[in-house]
């Protein structure tokens, strides 16, 4: 029987209209293949598949449900010309990204009927995500019966937040009745980059105060004290906190009541307004894409400049508050599509923080390196830009949980693995984030 370090794990991210996958060999930490089934539920779906050696295919298909999507994933992995396995049994385990674990899960877990019921129960907290995550699990159950499955939750890393950080100032009864509290998301990414930063600093995570900043289409920050997420900017839903591509982030709740009254919006329309028409897109009136915002700003577009300023100002504000709640900060990490790739956003977000001991080195910040220290040598607080790797965390967690379930006595502590024995080779195959 294979040990966790020898397993090949299929990582699945099943969304409403897409299924993303990576097949990772943990022995060499290599992504053997990865791809995307896009437009699930439509007749003009597209399957894209890429092998570790750069071989790529794109197929048009009709993928009407998640069952069919998983059939395609298996078919391309098994394909004679483009695949990487000869038999399904070479898939040792399947790890699923599950968005909402509610208060039920502060850890990844081996999937069984009871776990599926709990994921189902948490649908009311994440109606746009959990149903599809569950469909992915059910499809694997059908097509790979007997293969162990593990659920890795976006919320789990934040479950150790203290009540004073997760409670809202509304009647406590509403927390008890409807579980209304801060949950936080992007937990797998905050976990990964906090551990990676500790490795780069050469210090145990238990001794560090870190601020992690995940800036993608969705954006969130976390205060990671001693390895534990003690606060995070997303809340009951991923709408709260930073300004995002199309989401408003923090706002006075009264605004919603005001707009609903003034504009005669339905609740569904208000939901769309805050989640789809706000953020960078809402302020710029142009785009939710940070690259375009920066190009337009440089071309003199004032609305794009405003959107950029609101975006970076809010990050700066959160850096200040997280340094305050932790009583200091050793390092700040930027990750996600924007955090990894935009020197402009990183520099502007850290502007004026010299009083905290933050000083950015322009040369390092603008360098082409993917994983880099961007602070000056004189900077008391180290600042990093690090590529995130949620798939690797999911694969490692999956292998650890599967091995732990086989030999429970040998793994009493259920500690998550570090990531120290190496990274998945980004150079061989770029992450699709
Ligand atoms: P998701 O949250 O959907 O995974 P990503 O993490 O890929 O998204 O981030 C997407 C965002 O990253 C977009 O706003 C995109 O404009 C931004 N981005 C990607 N490359 C750059 C770049 N070179 N400069 C600025 N922003 C970038």
XYZ file of C-alpha atoms and ligand atoms in Angstrom:
460
model
C 0.000 0.000 0.000
C 1.325 3.450 -0.940
C 2.340 5.960 1.697
C 1.007 9.497 1.548
C 4.260 10.665 -0.040
C 3.840 8.213 -2.928
C 0.207 8.832 -3.804
C -1.174 10.241 -7.020
C -4.089 12.497 -6.174
C -6.783 13.917 -8.423
C -7.764 17.385 -7.207
C -11.191 18.621 -8.290
C -12.784 22.031 -8.092
C -16.406 21.588 -9.182
C -18.154 24.887 -9.818
C -21.590 25.744 -11.179
C -20.531 25.710 -14.807
C -17.005 24.340 -14.736
C -14.872 21.556 -13.313
C -11.143 22.251 -12.862
C -8.767 19.392 -12.205
C -5.139 18.683 -11.466
C -3.620 15.238 -11.212
C -0.630 15.484 -8.885
C 2.096 12.916 -8.252
C 3.149 13.605 -4.669
C 6.339 11.603 -5.052
C 7.999 14.283 -7.166
C 5.335 16.922 -6.519
C 4.690 17.141 -10.220
C 1.403 18.104 -11.828
C 1.044 15.209 -14.279
C -1.961 16.798 -15.982
C -4.431 19.579 -15.451
C -7.412 21.003 -17.220
C -10.825 22.484 -17.285
C -14.259 21.350 -18.380
C -15.914 24.652 -19.148
C -19.588 25.423 -19.780
C -20.884 22.412 -17.870
C -24.655 22.229 -18.305
C -24.502 23.597 -21.856
C -24.336 21.928 -25.210
C -21.212 23.807 -26.325
C -18.877 22.779 -23.525
C -15.113 22.876 -23.951
C -12.588 20.453 -22.482
C -9.007 21.693 -22.219
C -6.328 19.306 -21.025
C -2.606 19.808 -20.588
C 0.012 17.207 -19.796
C 3.225 17.769 -17.829
C 5.274 17.676 -21.048
C 3.320 20.542 -22.602
C 1.056 18.355 -24.771
C -2.300 20.189 -24.972
C -5.729 19.371 -26.330
C -8.987 21.264 -26.618
C -12.180 19.336 -27.353
C -15.711 20.584 -28.002
C -18.250 18.466 -26.203
C -21.727 18.328 -24.765
C -21.334 18.163 -20.994
C -24.765 18.530 -19.487
C -23.926 17.630 -15.896
C -21.132 16.956 -13.424
C -21.370 13.190 -13.971
C -20.442 13.688 -17.621
C -17.743 16.200 -16.687
C -16.038 13.633 -14.450
C -16.354 11.051 -17.273
C -14.411 13.462 -19.478
C -11.768 14.072 -16.829
C -11.206 10.327 -16.524
C -11.269 9.843 -20.290
C -8.532 12.422 -20.907
C -6.407 11.109 -18.045
C -6.723 7.623 -19.554
C -6.379 8.737 -23.175
C -3.774 6.796 -25.113
C -2.320 9.844 -26.843
C -2.796 12.581 -24.263
C -3.253 10.777 -20.952
C -0.999 9.979 -18.030
C -2.439 6.741 -16.642
C -3.349 3.347 -18.041
C -5.885 2.404 -15.435
C -8.268 4.232 -13.076
C -6.711 2.422 -10.123
C -3.632 4.625 -10.559
C -5.709 7.406 -8.992
C -5.042 6.750 -5.319
C -7.402 9.364 -3.947
C -9.536 12.341 -4.945
C -9.408 15.680 -3.120
C -12.279 18.122 -3.529
C -12.287 21.817 -2.918
C -15.470 22.423 -0.933
C -16.295 26.057 -0.339
C -18.282 26.002 2.888
C -17.654 23.750 5.848
C -19.698 25.985 8.164
C -18.910 25.337 11.810
C -18.865 21.582 11.200
C -15.344 21.376 9.792
C -12.135 22.979 10.972
C -10.126 20.312 9.142
C -10.180 18.376 5.902
C -12.142 15.152 6.178
C -12.594 11.758 4.529
C -15.897 11.814 2.670
C -18.642 9.451 3.827
C -22.431 9.669 3.927
C -22.373 11.739 7.113
C -19.909 14.253 5.661
C -22.011 14.524 2.499
C -25.070 15.243 4.668
C -23.197 18.014 6.474
C -21.981 19.554 3.209
C -25.614 19.434 2.113
C -26.699 21.128 5.344
C -24.240 23.925 4.670
C -25.821 24.602 1.259
C -27.893 27.335 2.901
C -24.615 29.116 3.725
C -23.129 28.724 0.222
C -25.977 28.130 -2.217
C -23.829 28.999 -5.225
C -20.988 26.608 -4.405
C -21.736 23.683 -2.099
C -24.377 22.054 -4.354
C -21.822 21.810 -7.187
C -19.032 20.633 -4.889
C -21.406 17.906 -3.739
C -22.230 16.970 -7.327
C -18.521 16.496 -7.974
C -18.257 14.157 -4.974
C -21.299 12.169 -6.111
C -19.940 11.850 -9.650
C -16.628 10.480 -8.353
C -18.532 8.063 -6.118
C -20.203 6.732 -9.240
C -17.200 6.601 -11.564
C -14.471 5.706 -9.075
C -16.304 3.663 -6.459
C -13.908 2.583 -3.731
C -11.440 5.414 -4.345
C -11.147 7.460 -1.140
C -12.361 11.050 -1.371
C -11.405 13.937 0.876
C -13.177 17.286 1.259
C -10.908 20.293 1.814
C -12.841 23.364 2.923
C -12.173 27.006 2.013
C -13.480 28.016 5.426
C -11.594 25.480 7.590
C -8.379 27.451 8.120
C -10.373 30.332 9.620
C -12.349 28.187 12.047
C -9.995 28.928 14.940
C -10.829 32.630 14.922
C -11.902 33.798 18.371
C -15.600 34.685 18.863
C -14.815 38.393 19.245
C -13.414 38.302 15.694
C -16.143 36.202 14.113
C -19.272 37.651 15.737
C -21.210 40.519 14.183
C -22.902 43.205 16.250
C -26.390 41.850 15.703
C -28.581 39.908 18.159
C -26.725 36.786 19.275
C -29.929 34.878 18.653
C -29.334 35.294 14.909
C -25.963 33.592 15.217
C -27.596 30.717 17.085
C -30.597 30.498 14.783
C -29.040 31.069 11.342
C -25.292 30.627 12.019
C -24.699 34.231 10.983
C -21.033 34.917 11.758
C -17.772 35.542 9.943
C -16.453 32.383 8.265
C -13.823 33.651 5.845
C -12.770 32.002 2.573
C -9.610 31.356 0.501
C -8.414 29.426 3.574
C -6.323 26.967 1.579
C -4.447 29.819 -0.099
C -3.846 31.731 3.157
C -2.622 28.482 4.725
C -0.225 27.749 1.857
C 1.377 31.174 1.531
C 1.714 31.621 5.298
C 3.649 28.328 5.514
C 5.732 29.158 2.471
C 6.618 32.581 3.916
C 7.695 30.932 7.187
C 9.974 28.612 5.200
C 11.489 31.508 3.296
C 12.016 33.399 6.562
C 13.600 30.283 8.045
C 11.473 30.570 11.186
C 8.840 28.313 12.736
C 5.333 29.445 11.818
C 4.412 29.340 15.527
C 6.713 32.297 16.130
C 5.485 34.529 13.307
C 2.855 37.221 12.835
C 1.900 37.291 9.172
C -0.565 39.222 7.046
C -1.577 37.303 3.937
C -3.261 39.082 1.048
C -4.990 37.017 -1.640
C -5.907 39.271 -4.564
C -7.672 37.535 -7.433
C -11.135 38.143 -8.808
C -12.172 37.628 -5.203
C -9.886 39.292 -2.659
C -9.287 38.594 1.002
C -6.739 39.123 3.749
C -5.914 37.152 6.867
C -4.065 37.870 10.100
C -2.092 34.682 10.738
C -0.689 34.678 14.271
C 1.457 31.706 15.212
C 0.135 29.807 12.210
C -3.528 30.364 13.119
C -5.903 32.604 11.204
C -7.101 34.986 13.931
C -9.027 37.305 11.624
C -9.936 37.535 7.961
C -11.647 40.076 5.764
C -14.311 37.968 4.063
C -17.236 37.264 6.332
C -20.539 35.420 6.315
C -20.143 35.416 2.547
C -17.240 36.316 0.240
C -18.798 39.763 -0.272
C -17.251 41.447 2.757
C -13.867 43.108 3.121
C -11.617 44.298 0.321
C -12.791 45.825 -2.922
C -12.886 43.048 -5.543
C -13.342 42.675 -9.297
C -17.127 42.945 -9.195
C -17.904 42.788 -5.438
C -18.257 45.838 -3.222
C -16.490 44.570 -0.123
C -17.192 46.493 3.101
C -20.098 48.898 3.073
C -22.620 50.352 5.478
C -25.490 47.802 5.476
C -27.975 50.655 5.530
C -26.920 51.478 1.965
C -28.597 48.315 0.735
C -31.907 49.222 2.363
C -31.573 52.731 0.966
C -30.919 51.592 -2.611
C -33.609 48.937 -2.512
C -36.065 51.672 -1.496
C -34.858 54.340 -3.910
C -34.386 52.161 -6.976
C -37.219 49.709 -6.281
C -34.842 46.747 -6.534
C -35.807 43.215 -5.663
C -33.566 41.269 -3.277
C -32.195 39.301 -6.234
C -31.351 42.526 -8.059
C -29.650 43.977 -4.980
C -27.636 40.761 -4.730
C -26.525 41.106 -8.345
C -25.686 44.777 -7.842
C -23.373 44.063 -4.902
C -21.774 40.879 -6.257
C -21.594 41.456 -9.998
C -21.770 45.181 -10.739
C -19.684 46.673 -7.948
C -15.991 46.643 -7.041
C -13.428 47.664 -9.666
C -16.089 47.342 -12.346
C -18.618 49.457 -10.471
C -16.259 52.324 -9.686
C -14.408 52.377 -13.018
C -17.523 51.756 -15.101
C -15.098 49.914 -17.393
C -13.798 46.571 -16.268
C -13.240 44.181 -13.367
C -9.802 43.239 -14.717
C -6.920 44.839 -12.816
C -4.644 44.772 -15.879
C -7.085 46.958 -17.803
C -7.615 49.232 -14.788
C -3.868 49.860 -14.631
C -3.568 50.431 -18.398
C -6.498 52.851 -18.374
C -5.206 54.657 -15.297
C -1.845 55.157 -16.983
C -3.661 56.500 -20.037
C -5.265 59.163 -17.833
C -8.673 57.645 -17.121
C -9.826 59.196 -13.844
C -12.442 56.564 -12.988
C -9.858 53.789 -13.404
C -7.501 55.752 -11.153
C -10.228 56.061 -8.499
C -10.947 52.324 -8.633
C -7.223 51.606 -8.204
C -7.003 53.995 -5.259
C -10.008 52.554 -3.448
C -8.648 49.036 -4.034
C -5.155 49.716 -2.647
C -6.307 52.074 0.133
C -8.474 49.364 1.581
C -5.609 46.852 1.567
C -3.441 49.392 3.397
C -6.216 49.951 5.945
C -6.501 46.206 6.613
C -2.722 45.851 6.940
C -2.877 48.488 9.684
C -5.748 46.807 11.509
C -4.223 43.334 11.316
C -0.889 44.601 12.614
C -2.891 46.115 15.489
C -4.852 42.956 16.333
C -1.690 40.830 16.342
C 0.418 43.430 18.161
C 2.910 43.571 15.301
C 3.736 41.987 11.990
C 6.819 40.119 10.774
C 5.870 39.726 7.128
C 3.217 40.634 4.577
C 2.498 38.261 1.686
C 0.834 39.099 -1.620
C -0.667 36.313 -3.719
C -3.465 35.597 -6.259
C -3.515 36.843 -9.871
C -3.151 40.500 -8.842
C -0.957 39.981 -5.784
C 1.479 37.785 -7.690
C 1.644 39.884 -10.845
C 1.102 43.535 -10.081
C 4.048 45.524 -8.708
C 1.864 48.659 -8.909
C -0.778 47.241 -6.567
C 1.833 45.910 -4.127
C 3.746 49.191 -4.002
C 0.653 51.351 -3.607
C -0.847 49.075 -0.925
C 2.334 49.399 1.169
C 2.760 53.127 0.577
C 3.089 55.172 3.754
C 3.627 52.130 5.945
C 7.248 53.002 6.714
C 6.126 53.862 10.285
C 5.247 50.148 10.654
C 8.661 49.130 9.361
C 7.523 48.367 5.800
C 9.779 49.501 2.975
C 9.490 48.175 -0.581
C 12.524 47.769 -2.851
C 11.423 48.924 -6.306
C 13.919 46.720 -8.151
C 12.847 43.564 -6.338
C 9.167 44.474 -6.645
C 9.501 44.824 -10.414
C 11.641 41.742 -10.984
C 10.335 38.939 -13.179
C 10.874 36.264 -10.533
C 7.699 34.485 -9.512
C 8.473 33.876 -5.865
C 10.247 36.861 -4.397
C 11.078 39.063 -1.444
C 10.069 42.599 -2.418
C 11.038 44.519 0.715
C 14.313 46.391 1.138
C 17.038 44.885 3.310
C 16.404 47.680 5.798
C 12.691 46.823 6.038
C 11.822 45.480 9.500
C 8.730 43.834 8.029
C 9.528 41.444 5.177
C 7.209 41.624 2.184
C 6.797 38.759 -0.287
C 5.033 38.060 -3.572
C 4.371 34.300 -3.659
C 2.428 32.177 -6.121
C -0.342 30.372 -4.278
C -0.869 26.649 -4.737
C -4.210 25.543 -3.373
C -4.147 22.360 -5.425
C -0.947 21.184 -3.747
C -2.433 21.802 -0.290
C -5.560 19.861 -1.294
C -3.462 16.969 -2.647
C -1.248 16.848 0.469
C -4.220 17.030 2.817
C -6.011 14.331 0.856
C -3.061 11.934 1.039
C -2.555 12.653 4.749
C -6.212 12.071 5.628
C -6.374 8.879 3.543
C -3.229 7.499 5.175
C -4.447 8.596 8.605
C -7.730 6.765 8.079
C -5.827 3.577 7.260
C -3.550 3.844 10.293
C -5.393 6.024 12.790
C -3.090 5.078 15.690
C -0.018 6.210 13.771
C -1.445 9.682 13.103
C -3.012 10.833 16.325
C -2.337 14.521 15.926
C -3.880 15.058 12.488
C -1.488 17.914 11.868
C -1.441 19.332 8.397
C 1.785 18.666 6.559
C 4.197 21.464 5.992
C 5.023 22.213 2.419
C 8.737 22.186 2.996
C 9.824 19.173 1.041
C 9.481 21.140 -2.170
C 7.016 22.854 -4.377
C 5.007 21.541 -7.244
C 7.085 22.409 -10.229
C 5.503 25.594 -11.496
C 8.081 25.753 -14.244
C 6.972 22.489 -15.769
C 3.346 23.418 -15.890
C 1.922 26.770 -14.953
C -0.758 26.862 -12.340
C -4.091 27.820 -13.903
C -4.847 30.488 -11.327
P -9.438 33.944 -9.602
O -9.748 34.639 -8.311
O -10.604 33.858 -10.516
O -8.647 32.680 -9.436
P -6.923 35.157 -10.412
O -6.254 34.808 -9.121
O -6.414 34.518 -11.663
O -8.476 34.987 -10.365
O -6.793 36.757 -10.580
C -7.412 37.429 -11.624
C -7.009 38.895 -11.533
O -5.578 38.967 -11.664
C -7.591 39.772 -12.626
O -8.059 40.990 -12.061
C -6.393 40.057 -13.508
O -6.493 41.294 -14.135
C -5.288 40.081 -12.469
N -3.964 39.985 -13.090
C -3.401 38.953 -13.754
N -2.170 39.307 -14.242
C -1.972 40.599 -13.871
C -0.910 41.541 -14.050
N 0.191 41.237 -14.720
N -1.064 42.779 -13.520
C -2.178 43.123 -12.845
N -3.202 42.282 -12.628
C -3.104 41.033 -13.141
